[in-house]
mmCIF file of C-alpha atoms in Angstrom:
data_model
loop_
_atom_site.group_PDB
_atom_site.id
_atom_site.type_symbol
_atom_site.label_atom_id
_atom_site.label_comp_id
_atom_site.label_asym_id
_atom_site.label_seq_id
_atom_site.Cartn_x
_atom_site.Cartn_y
_atom_site.Cartn_z
ATOM 1 C CA UNK A 210 -0.156 -0.049 -0.165
ATOM 2 C CA UNK A 211 2.981 2.522 0.609
ATOM 3 C CA UNK A 212 4.732 1.752 -2.611
ATOM 4 C CA UNK A 213 4.808 4.939 -4.494
ATOM 5 C CA UNK A 214 4.632 7.171 -1.683
ATOM 6 C CA UNK A 215 6.838 9.074 1.056
ATOM 7 C CA UNK A 216 6.122 10.039 4.627
ATOM 8 C CA UNK A 217 4.727 13.470 5.584
ATOM 9 C CA UNK A 218 7.563 14.460 6.989
ATOM 10 C CA UNK A 219 9.589 13.758 3.978
ATOM 11 C CA UNK A 220 6.986 15.911 2.205
ATOM 12 C CA UNK A 221 7.337 18.920 4.732
ATOM 13 C CA UNK A 222 11.144 18.814 4.152
ATOM 14 C CA UNK A 223 10.950 18.798 0.508
ATOM 15 C CA UNK A 224 8.314 21.445 0.199
ATOM 16 C CA UNK A 225 10.710 23.640 2.701
ATOM 17 C CA UNK A 226 13.914 22.978 0.439
ATOM 18 C CA UNK A 227 12.084 23.580 -2.729
ATOM 19 C CA UNK A 228 10.803 26.727 -1.526
ATOM 20 C CA UNK A 229 14.078 28.109 -0.469
ATOM 21 C CA UNK A 230 15.258 27.081 -3.723
ATOM 22 C CA UNK A 231 12.899 29.676 -5.203
ATOM 23 C CA UNK A 232 9.918 27.389 -6.207
ATOM 24 C CA UNK A 233 7.027 29.667 -6.742
ATOM 25 C CA UNK A 234 4.428 29.154 -3.988
ATOM 26 C CA UNK A 235 1.620 29.299 -6.375
ATOM 27 C CA UNK A 236 2.930 25.899 -7.939
ATOM 28 C CA UNK A 237 2.385 24.245 -4.415
ATOM 29 C CA UNK A 238 -1.414 24.754 -4.774
ATOM 30 C CA UNK A 239 -1.466 22.781 -7.996
ATOM 31 C CA UNK A 240 0.297 19.837 -5.998
ATOM 32 C CA UNK A 241 -2.805 17.902 -4.291
ATOM 33 C CA UNK A 242 -0.874 15.963 -1.388
ATOM 34 C CA UNK A 243 1.507 18.698 -0.154
ATOM 35 C CA UNK A 244 -1.200 21.050 1.368
ATOM 36 C CA UNK A 245 -0.867 22.059 4.985
ATOM 37 C CA UNK A 246 -3.603 19.811 6.382
ATOM 38 C CA UNK A 247 -2.014 16.748 4.704
ATOM 39 C CA UNK A 248 1.866 17.703 6.003
ATOM 40 C CA UNK A 249 0.504 18.281 9.239
ATOM 41 C CA UNK A 250 -0.701 14.702 9.662
ATOM 42 C CA UNK A 251 1.920 12.261 10.682
ATOM 43 C CA UNK A 252 0.363 9.411 9.201
ATOM 44 C CA UNK A 253 -0.203 10.841 5.817
ATOM 45 C CA UNK A 254 1.934 9.851 2.669
ATOM 46 C CA UNK A 255 2.793 11.982 -0.218
ATOM 47 C CA UNK A 256 3.189 10.657 -3.423
ATOM 48 C CA UNK A 257 6.787 9.697 -4.830
ATOM 49 C CA UNK A 258 5.834 11.806 -8.124
ATOM 50 C CA UNK A 259 5.032 14.894 -6.055
ATOM 51 C CA UNK A 260 8.466 14.356 -4.183
ATOM 52 C CA UNK A 261 10.293 14.209 -7.310
ATOM 53 C CA UNK A 262 8.459 17.181 -8.704
ATOM 54 C CA UNK A 263 9.615 19.119 -5.643
ATOM 55 C CA UNK A 264 13.261 17.543 -6.300
ATOM 56 C CA UNK A 265 12.934 19.116 -9.732
ATOM 57 C CA UNK A 266 12.404 22.516 -8.464
ATOM 58 C CA UNK A 267 15.271 22.058 -5.836
ATOM 59 C CA UNK A 268 17.642 21.254 -8.758
ATOM 60 C CA UNK A 269 16.106 24.139 -11.136
ATOM 61 C CA UNK A 270 17.069 26.562 -8.107
ATOM 62 C CA UNK A 271 20.294 25.158 -7.318
ATOM 63 C CA UNK A 272 23.123 24.194 -9.210
ATOM 64 C CA UNK A 273 22.520 20.633 -9.750
ATOM 65 C CA UNK A 274 25.692 19.185 -8.587
ATOM 66 C CA UNK A 275 24.972 21.124 -5.205
ATOM 67 C CA UNK A 276 21.262 20.487 -5.050
ATOM 68 C CA UNK A 277 21.810 17.240 -2.895
ATOM 69 C CA UNK A 278 24.242 18.461 -0.604
ATOM 70 C CA UNK A 279 22.286 21.772 0.141
ATOM 71 C CA UNK A 280 19.302 19.602 1.328
ATOM 72 C CA UNK A 281 21.394 17.838 3.694
ATOM 73 C CA UNK A 282 22.413 21.038 5.405
ATOM 74 C CA UNK A 283 18.709 21.943 5.763
ATOM 75 C CA UNK A 284 18.090 18.816 7.773
ATOM 76 C CA UNK A 285 19.153 18.578 11.246
ATOM 77 C CA UNK A 286 18.772 15.968 13.777
ATOM 78 C CA UNK A 287 14.945 15.276 14.368
ATOM 79 C CA UNK A 288 13.952 16.374 10.918
ATOM 80 C CA UNK A 289 12.819 12.891 10.030
ATOM 81 C CA UNK A 290 11.415 12.056 13.374
ATOM 82 C CA UNK A 291 11.355 8.280 14.603
ATOM 83 C CA UNK A 292 13.972 7.477 11.557
ATOM 84 C CA UNK A 293 16.616 9.964 12.672
ATOM 85 C CA UNK A 294 16.455 8.312 16.050
ATOM 86 C CA UNK A 295 16.478 4.737 14.495
ATOM 87 C CA UNK A 296 19.828 5.725 12.975
ATOM 88 C CA UNK A 297 21.367 7.072 16.170
ATOM 89 C CA UNK A 298 20.220 5.225 19.279
ATOM 90 C CA UNK A 299 21.537 1.694 19.146
ATOM 91 C CA UNK A 300 24.277 0.283 21.102
ATOM 92 C CA UNK A 301 26.859 1.080 18.128
ATOM 93 C CA UNK A 302 26.914 2.800 14.884
ATOM 94 C CA UNK A 303 26.582 -0.273 13.097
ATOM 95 C CA UNK A 304 23.441 -1.612 14.861
ATOM 96 C CA UNK A 305 21.767 1.958 14.580
ATOM 97 C CA UNK A 306 22.461 2.262 10.746
ATOM 98 C CA UNK A 307 21.173 -1.537 10.290
ATOM 99 C CA UNK A 308 18.020 -0.516 12.011
ATOM 100 C CA UNK A 309 17.545 2.726 10.109
ATOM 101 C CA UNK A 310 18.216 1.371 7.070
ATOM 102 C CA UNK A 311 15.838 -1.627 7.644
ATOM 103 C CA UNK A 312 13.049 0.952 8.565
ATOM 104 C CA UNK A 313 13.340 3.180 5.290
ATOM 105 C CA UNK A 314 9.726 2.666 4.702
ATOM 106 C CA UNK A 315 9.048 4.799 7.660
ATOM 107 C CA UNK A 316 10.195 7.827 5.653
ATOM 108 C CA UNK A 317 10.781 7.155 2.192
ATOM 109 C CA UNK A 318 9.237 4.824 -0.895
ATOM 110 C CA UNK A 319 9.919 1.175 -0.177
ATOM 111 C CA UNK A 320 9.581 0.408 -4.106
ATOM 112 C CA UNK A 321 12.328 2.726 -5.064
ATOM 113 C CA UNK A 322 14.615 3.608 -2.009
ATOM 114 C CA UNK A 323 16.705 0.821 -1.021
ATOM 115 C CA UNK A 324 19.433 0.988 1.834
ATOM 116 C CA UNK A 325 21.563 -2.413 2.236
ATOM 117 C CA UNK A 326 24.309 -2.877 4.904
ATOM 118 C CA UNK A 327 27.158 -5.150 4.847
ATOM 119 C CA UNK A 328 29.805 -5.758 7.615
ATOM 120 C CA UNK A 329 32.757 -7.990 6.911
ATOM 121 C CA UNK A 330 34.403 -7.441 10.413
ATOM 122 C CA UNK A 331 36.992 -4.640 8.933
ATOM 123 C CA UNK A 332 34.736 -2.463 6.828
ATOM 124 C CA UNK A 333 31.042 -1.428 7.222
ATOM 125 C CA UNK A 334 29.305 -0.563 4.052
ATOM 126 C CA UNK A 335 25.866 1.143 3.508
ATOM 127 C CA UNK A 336 24.564 0.955 -0.093
ATOM 128 C CA UNK A 337 21.747 2.636 -1.492
ATOM 129 C CA UNK A 338 19.701 2.958 -4.780
ATOM 130 C CA UNK A 339 16.646 5.156 -5.832
ATOM 131 C CA UNK A 340 14.369 5.206 -8.581
ATOM 132 C CA UNK A 341 14.126 6.646 -12.225
ATOM 133 C CA UNK A 342 14.035 10.134 -12.850
ATOM 134 C CA UNK A 343 15.653 12.930 -14.600
ATOM 135 C CA UNK A 344 19.473 12.288 -14.454
ATOM 136 C CA UNK A 345 19.909 15.656 -12.365
ATOM 137 C CA UNK A 346 17.258 14.638 -9.826
ATOM 138 C CA UNK A 347 18.915 11.480 -9.433
ATOM 139 C CA UNK A 348 22.275 12.927 -8.769
ATOM 140 C CA UNK A 349 20.766 15.427 -6.415
ATOM 141 C CA UNK A 350 19.012 12.424 -4.296
ATOM 142 C CA UNK A 351 22.238 10.113 -4.399
ATOM 143 C CA UNK A 352 24.191 13.154 -3.195
ATOM 144 C CA UNK A 353 21.553 13.575 -0.367
ATOM 145 C CA UNK A 354 21.117 10.137 0.789
ATOM 146 C CA UNK A 355 24.848 9.287 1.792
ATOM 147 C CA UNK A 356 25.962 12.474 3.208
ATOM 148 C CA UNK A 357 22.626 12.617 5.264
ATOM 149 C CA UNK A 358 23.602 8.950 6.539
ATOM 150 C CA UNK A 359 27.152 10.390 7.362
ATOM 151 C CA UNK A 360 25.790 13.264 9.046
ATOM 152 C CA UNK A 361 23.397 11.081 11.214
ATOM 153 C CA UNK A 362 26.344 9.219 11.889
ATOM 154 C CA UNK A 363 28.418 12.124 13.333
ATOM 155 C CA UNK A 364 25.577 13.490 15.257
ATOM 156 C CA UNK A 365 24.876 10.009 17.034
ATOM 157 C CA UNK A 366 28.595 9.495 17.994
ATOM 158 C CA UNK A 367 28.987 13.143 18.745
ATOM 159 C CA UNK A 368 32.288 13.287 16.870
ATOM 160 C CA UNK A 369 33.314 13.782 13.250
ATOM 161 C CA UNK A 370 33.069 10.220 11.437
ATOM 162 C CA UNK A 371 35.261 10.010 8.144
ATOM 163 C CA UNK A 372 34.416 7.412 5.843
ATOM 164 C CA UNK A 373 37.182 5.434 4.044
ATOM 165 C CA UNK A 374 35.229 5.375 0.756
ATOM 166 C CA UNK A 375 32.293 6.934 -0.940
ATOM 167 C CA UNK A 376 31.127 5.812 -4.264
ATOM 168 C CA UNK A 377 28.243 7.547 -6.714
ATOM 169 C CA UNK A 378 26.738 6.103 -9.615
ATOM 170 C CA UNK A 379 26.520 9.332 -11.558
ATOM 171 C CA UNK A 380 29.142 11.554 -13.252
ATOM 172 C CA UNK A 381 31.399 13.614 -11.242
ATOM 173 C CA UNK A 382 30.489 17.144 -10.891
ATOM 174 C CA UNK A 383 32.433 20.320 -12.247
ATOM 175 C CA UNK A 384 33.717 20.852 -8.648
ATOM 176 C CA UNK A 385 34.629 18.609 -5.849
ATOM 177 C CA UNK A 386 35.172 21.023 -3.066
ATOM 178 C CA UNK A 387 31.703 21.202 -1.368
ATOM 179 C CA UNK A 388 31.174 17.096 -1.632
ATOM 180 C CA UNK A 389 34.719 16.563 0.081
ATOM 181 C CA UNK A 390 34.025 19.148 2.687
ATOM 182 C CA UNK A 391 30.587 17.711 3.520
ATOM 183 C CA UNK A 392 31.863 14.062 3.486
ATOM 184 C CA UNK A 393 35.438 14.703 5.264
ATOM 185 C CA UNK A 394 37.271 12.698 2.602
ATOM 186 C CA UNK A 395 38.581 12.988 -0.861
ATOM 187 C CA UNK A 396 38.224 9.194 -1.386
ATOM 188 C CA UNK A 397 35.268 9.581 -3.592
ATOM 189 C CA UNK A 398 34.731 7.740 -6.886
ATOM 190 C CA UNK A 399 31.962 8.501 -9.485
ATOM 191 C CA UNK A 400 30.591 6.409 -12.286
ATOM 192 C CA UNK A 401 30.559 3.530 -9.866
ATOM 193 C CA UNK A 402 28.443 0.321 -9.978
ATOM 194 C CA UNK A 403 26.650 1.236 -6.457
ATOM 195 C CA UNK A 404 26.237 4.297 -4.338
ATOM 196 C CA UNK A 405 28.006 3.405 -0.902
ATOM 197 C CA UNK A 406 29.708 4.946 1.860
ATOM 198 C CA UNK A 407 32.034 2.697 3.756
ATOM 199 C CA UNK A 408 33.460 2.989 7.517
ATOM 200 C CA UNK A 409 36.239 1.542 9.403
ATOM 201 C CA UNK A 410 35.109 -1.248 11.753
ATOM 202 C CA UNK A 411 36.484 0.813 14.645
ATOM 203 C CA UNK A 412 33.948 3.476 13.881
ATOM 204 C CA UNK A 413 31.230 1.321 12.791
ATOM 205 C CA UNK A 414 31.322 -0.602 16.045
ATOM 206 C CA UNK A 415 32.225 2.333 18.395
ATOM 207 C CA UNK A 416 29.527 2.648 21.130
ATOM 208 C CA UNK A 417 26.777 5.549 21.014
ATOM 209 C CA UNK A 418 27.210 7.752 23.763
ATOM 210 C CA UNK A 419 23.450 8.459 24.314
ATOM 211 C CA UNK A 420 22.252 4.691 24.432
ATOM 212 C CA UNK A 421 19.839 3.831 26.770
ATOM 213 C CA UNK A 422 18.491 0.205 27.417
ATOM 214 C CA UNK A 423 15.299 -0.771 25.759
ATOM 215 C CA UNK A 424 15.011 2.733 23.612
ATOM 216 C CA UNK A 425 15.510 0.843 20.203
ATOM 217 C CA UNK A 426 12.656 -1.510 21.036
ATOM 218 C CA UNK A 427 10.461 1.655 21.743
ATOM 219 C CA UNK A 428 11.470 3.215 18.492
ATOM 220 C CA UNK A 429 10.889 0.348 16.367
ATOM 221 C CA UNK A 430 7.343 -0.281 17.968
ATOM 222 C CA UNK A 431 6.665 3.312 17.161
ATOM 223 C CA UNK A 432 8.086 3.015 13.514
ATOM 224 C CA UNK A 433 6.014 -0.151 12.918
ATOM 225 C CA UNK A 434 2.632 1.601 14.196
ATOM 226 C CA UNK A 435 3.536 4.496 11.864
ATOM 227 C CA UNK A 436 3.933 2.039 8.541
ATOM 228 C CA UNK A 437 0.831 0.294 9.839
ATOM 229 C CA UNK A 438 -1.319 3.609 10.183
ATOM 230 C CA UNK A 439 0.037 5.440 7.115
ATOM 231 C CA UNK A 440 -2.503 6.365 4.480
ATOM 232 C CA UNK A 441 -1.771 7.675 1.059
ATOM 233 C CA UNK A 442 -3.482 10.810 0.293
ATOM 234 C CA UNK A 443 -4.363 11.082 -3.417
ATOM 235 C CA UNK A 444 -7.109 9.279 -5.074
ATOM 236 C CA UNK A 445 -6.467 7.150 -8.270
ATOM 237 C CA UNK A 446 -6.819 9.893 -10.954
ATOM 238 C CA UNK A 447 -4.517 12.020 -9.022
ATOM 239 C CA UNK A 448 -1.874 9.318 -8.483
ATOM 240 C CA UNK A 449 -1.834 8.535 -12.314
ATOM 241 C CA UNK A 450 -1.724 12.139 -13.298
ATOM 242 C CA UNK A 451 1.478 12.953 -11.063
ATOM 243 C CA UNK A 452 3.028 9.498 -12.256
ATOM 244 C CA UNK A 453 2.441 10.475 -15.834
ATOM 245 C CA UNK A 454 4.176 13.905 -15.165
ATOM 246 C CA UNK A 455 6.992 12.290 -13.509
ATOM 247 C CA UNK A 456 7.700 9.732 -16.104
ATOM 248 C CA UNK A 457 7.298 12.569 -19.048
ATOM 249 C CA UNK A 458 10.545 12.417 -19.761
ATOM 250 C CA UNK A 459 10.983 8.507 -20.404
ATOM 251 C CA UNK A 460 11.845 8.159 -24.220
ATOM 252 C CA UNK A 461 9.426 4.988 -23.845
ATOM 253 C CA UNK A 462 6.619 6.730 -22.515
ATOM 254 C CA UNK A 463 3.272 4.883 -23.346
ATOM 255 C CA UNK A 464 0.251 3.788 -21.860
ATOM 256 C CA UNK A 465 1.771 0.364 -21.127
ATOM 257 C CA UNK A 466 4.786 1.881 -19.325
ATOM 258 C CA UNK A 467 2.690 4.190 -17.015
ATOM 259 C CA UNK A 468 0.334 1.278 -16.288
ATOM 260 C CA UNK A 469 3.351 -0.917 -15.323
ATOM 261 C CA UNK A 470 4.470 1.729 -12.891
ATOM 262 C CA UNK A 471 0.933 1.548 -11.332
ATOM 263 C CA UNK A 472 0.909 -2.070 -11.256
ATOM 264 C CA UNK A 473 -1.993 -2.133 -13.647
ATOM 265 C CA UNK A 474 -2.424 -3.890 -17.052
ATOM 266 C CA UNK A 475 -2.877 -1.300 -20.061
ATOM 267 C CA UNK A 476 -6.608 -2.448 -20.480
ATOM 268 C CA UNK A 477 -7.281 -1.740 -16.819
ATOM 269 C CA UNK A 478 -5.539 1.634 -17.002
ATOM 270 C CA UNK A 479 -7.649 2.520 -20.282
ATOM 271 C CA UNK A 480 -10.858 1.190 -18.865
ATOM 272 C CA UNK A 481 -10.167 3.408 -15.391
ATOM 273 C CA UNK A 482 -9.522 6.322 -17.745
ATOM 274 C CA UNK A 483 -12.736 5.998 -19.772
ATOM 275 C CA UNK A 484 -14.767 5.750 -16.435
ATOM 276 C CA UNK A 485 -13.390 9.089 -15.650
ATOM 277 C CA UNK A 486 -14.472 10.273 -18.942
ATOM 278 C CA UNK A 487 -10.894 11.029 -20.238
ATOM 279 C CA UNK A 488 -8.309 9.008 -22.723
ATOM 280 C CA UNK A 489 -4.656 8.565 -22.930
ATOM 281 C CA UNK A 490 -4.277 11.028 -25.433
ATOM 282 C CA UNK A 491 -6.222 13.424 -23.600
ATOM 283 C CA UNK A 492 -4.356 13.215 -20.358
ATOM 284 C CA UNK A 493 -0.745 13.320 -22.240
ATOM 285 C CA UNK A 494 -1.714 16.518 -23.882
ATOM 286 C CA UNK A 495 -3.087 17.878 -20.344
ATOM 287 C CA UNK A 496 0.155 17.253 -18.880
ATOM 288 C CA UNK A 497 2.217 18.393 -21.789
ATOM 289 C CA UNK A 498 0.550 21.886 -21.537
ATOM 290 C CA UNK A 499 0.801 21.752 -17.785
ATOM 291 C CA UNK A 500 4.510 20.879 -17.729
ATOM 292 C CA UNK A 501 5.272 23.292 -20.590
ATOM 293 C CA UNK A 502 3.616 26.241 -18.849
ATOM 294 C CA UNK A 503 5.339 25.544 -15.453
ATOM 295 C CA UNK A 504 8.833 25.488 -17.026
ATOM 296 C CA UNK A 505 7.856 28.750 -19.121
ATOM 297 C CA UNK A 506 6.700 30.467 -16.029
ATOM 298 C CA UNK A 507 8.827 29.185 -13.082
ATOM 299 C CA UNK A 508 12.312 28.337 -14.528
ATOM 300 C CA UNK A 509 14.995 30.067 -16.551
ATOM 301 C CA UNK A 510 15.793 27.088 -18.962
ATOM 302 C CA UNK A 511 15.986 27.378 -22.624
ATOM 303 C CA UNK A 512 13.034 27.016 -24.883
ATOM 304 C CA UNK A 513 14.593 23.985 -26.550
ATOM 305 C CA UNK A 514 15.008 22.458 -23.339
ATOM 306 C CA UNK A 515 11.398 22.851 -22.237
ATOM 307 C CA UNK A 516 10.218 21.569 -25.845
ATOM 308 C CA UNK A 517 12.243 18.603 -25.469
ATOM 309 C CA UNK A 518 10.810 17.845 -21.725
ATOM 310 C CA UNK A 519 7.192 18.557 -22.972
ATOM 311 C CA UNK A 520 7.660 16.273 -25.938
ATOM 312 C CA UNK A 521 7.410 19.012 -28.780
ATOM 313 C CA UNK A 522 9.147 18.357 -32.008
ATOM 314 C CA UNK A 523 11.399 21.579 -31.181
ATOM 315 C CA UNK A 524 10.893 25.191 -29.792
ATOM 316 C CA UNK A 525 9.040 26.332 -32.620
ATOM 317 C CA UNK A 526 6.542 23.860 -32.385
ATOM 318 C CA UNK A 527 6.328 24.717 -28.501
ATOM 319 C CA UNK A 528 6.122 28.650 -29.454
ATOM 320 C CA UNK A 529 3.250 27.600 -31.756
ATOM 321 C CA UNK A 530 1.351 25.751 -29.181
ATOM 322 C CA UNK A 531 1.918 28.617 -26.512
ATOM 323 C CA UNK A 532 0.565 30.916 -28.982
ATOM 324 C CA UNK A 533 -2.565 28.539 -29.680
ATOM 325 C CA UNK A 534 -3.181 28.091 -25.722
ATOM 326 C CA UNK A 535 -2.630 31.817 -24.738
ATOM 327 C CA UNK A 536 -2.327 34.125 -27.942
ATOM 328 C CA UNK A 537 1.335 35.325 -26.851
ATOM 329 C CA UNK A 538 4.755 34.183 -26.866
ATOM 330 C CA UNK A 539 6.897 31.931 -24.409
ATOM 331 C CA UNK A 540 9.164 35.341 -23.661
ATOM 332 C CA UNK A 541 5.936 37.430 -23.098
ATOM 333 C CA UNK A 542 4.607 34.945 -20.510
ATOM 334 C CA UNK A 543 8.193 34.950 -18.658
ATOM 335 C CA UNK A 544 8.039 38.474 -18.556
ATOM 336 C CA UNK A 545 4.481 38.976 -17.416
ATOM 337 C CA UNK A 546 5.644 36.441 -14.395
ATOM 338 C CA UNK A 547 8.256 38.849 -13.282
ATOM 339 C CA UNK A 548 11.152 36.551 -13.289
ATOM 340 C CA UNK A 549 14.463 38.058 -12.675
ATOM 341 C CA UNK A 550 16.822 38.576 -15.599
ATOM 342 C CA UNK A 551 18.222 35.273 -16.994
ATOM 343 C CA UNK A 552 21.765 34.437 -17.494
ATOM 344 C CA UNK A 553 23.090 35.843 -20.670
ATOM 345 C CA UNK A 554 19.878 37.907 -21.355
ATOM 346 C CA UNK A 555 19.812 40.771 -19.327
ATOM 347 C CA UNK A 556 15.752 41.403 -20.490
ATOM 348 C CA UNK A 557 14.925 37.804 -19.482
ATOM 349 C CA UNK A 558 13.763 37.315 -23.015
ATOM 350 C CA UNK A 559 13.306 33.763 -24.531
ATOM 351 C CA UNK A 560 15.806 32.355 -26.871
ATOM 352 C CA UNK A 561 15.353 33.061 -30.617
ATOM 353 C CA UNK A 562 13.677 30.539 -32.691
ATOM 354 C CA UNK A 563 16.731 29.337 -34.298
ATOM 355 C CA UNK A 564 17.050 26.423 -31.860
ATOM 356 C CA UNK A 565 18.222 23.004 -33.377
ATOM 357 C CA UNK A 566 15.243 20.623 -33.546
ATOM 358 C CA UNK A 567 14.738 18.100 -30.971
ATOM 359 C CA UNK A 568 12.969 14.858 -32.098
ATOM 360 C CA UNK A 569 9.562 14.180 -30.929
ATOM 361 C CA UNK A 570 9.294 11.040 -29.132
ATOM 362 C CA UNK A 571 6.237 8.701 -29.702
ATOM 363 C CA UNK A 572 3.741 8.857 -27.314
#
């Protein structure tokens, strides 16, 4: 039941981080499962597609290589409730991390966020994997999770804990300084098979100074209750619409691929859409319009990039569509929305209509 969702605590954190990165508050109104009432409910669950849309806003507002690291700095101890304390209250760091990684469901999406622990008596390693998304979003999530675990390790032991090795699947950023400063090591590998953080046994098996007998049992019971009482917020159509938008960048986007993500057969998905008086083509067009307009109004990215993300053949096709929808140009819409001047264009104008065409993926 909890697959495809994250906790309300994670939702609150993502909303705050996205707003600090410059997300237009008006956009939050269009996300139905991150309203104040929802986020105030400890047992509510926010859809993973909504969380990914918030990550996109964080990446848009921050340099992509720094988005995840900046998010870690916004997450002091206690931000994620019982999960934070599971990570820091065992007899040793190894026991704490093993328990916290086993309870990733209490905070994240159990179908996409995977944490695994290995301990050979000499080295203690936590590996992490996440689900599909835009490459810059995946990189941001990867550079959030492992540094967050390292921050909790340091907070739990009440002293700096320096990993002996960290690996990431994504490509290296242009600058490594912020990441090495955050992790305390230069032994970082990119383009690896897995995301991982490794500690020496002497750190992993060091006693946690705030350990109290029986506390982990109490915390696990609370985590179990939280999971058992959790309730996703969105109805079926809301989940479908956000899932469609979150997968809009996939080259193989199709009714069948979205049905697979929703654990439905293509025929069942068609039938449910028909029951709502809509069709796959109508839904794709609605998301195309919504995505294009959001990116035009709320970002500084070039028109050719917006066209590709919204599945137009090229920027000229996007401009024609905007004129058909609103009787104006993308540049005029941006100026009306009072964006600050964009890099390279002091007047904030859109790019000239000479962008190279982008192939139109089949939908």
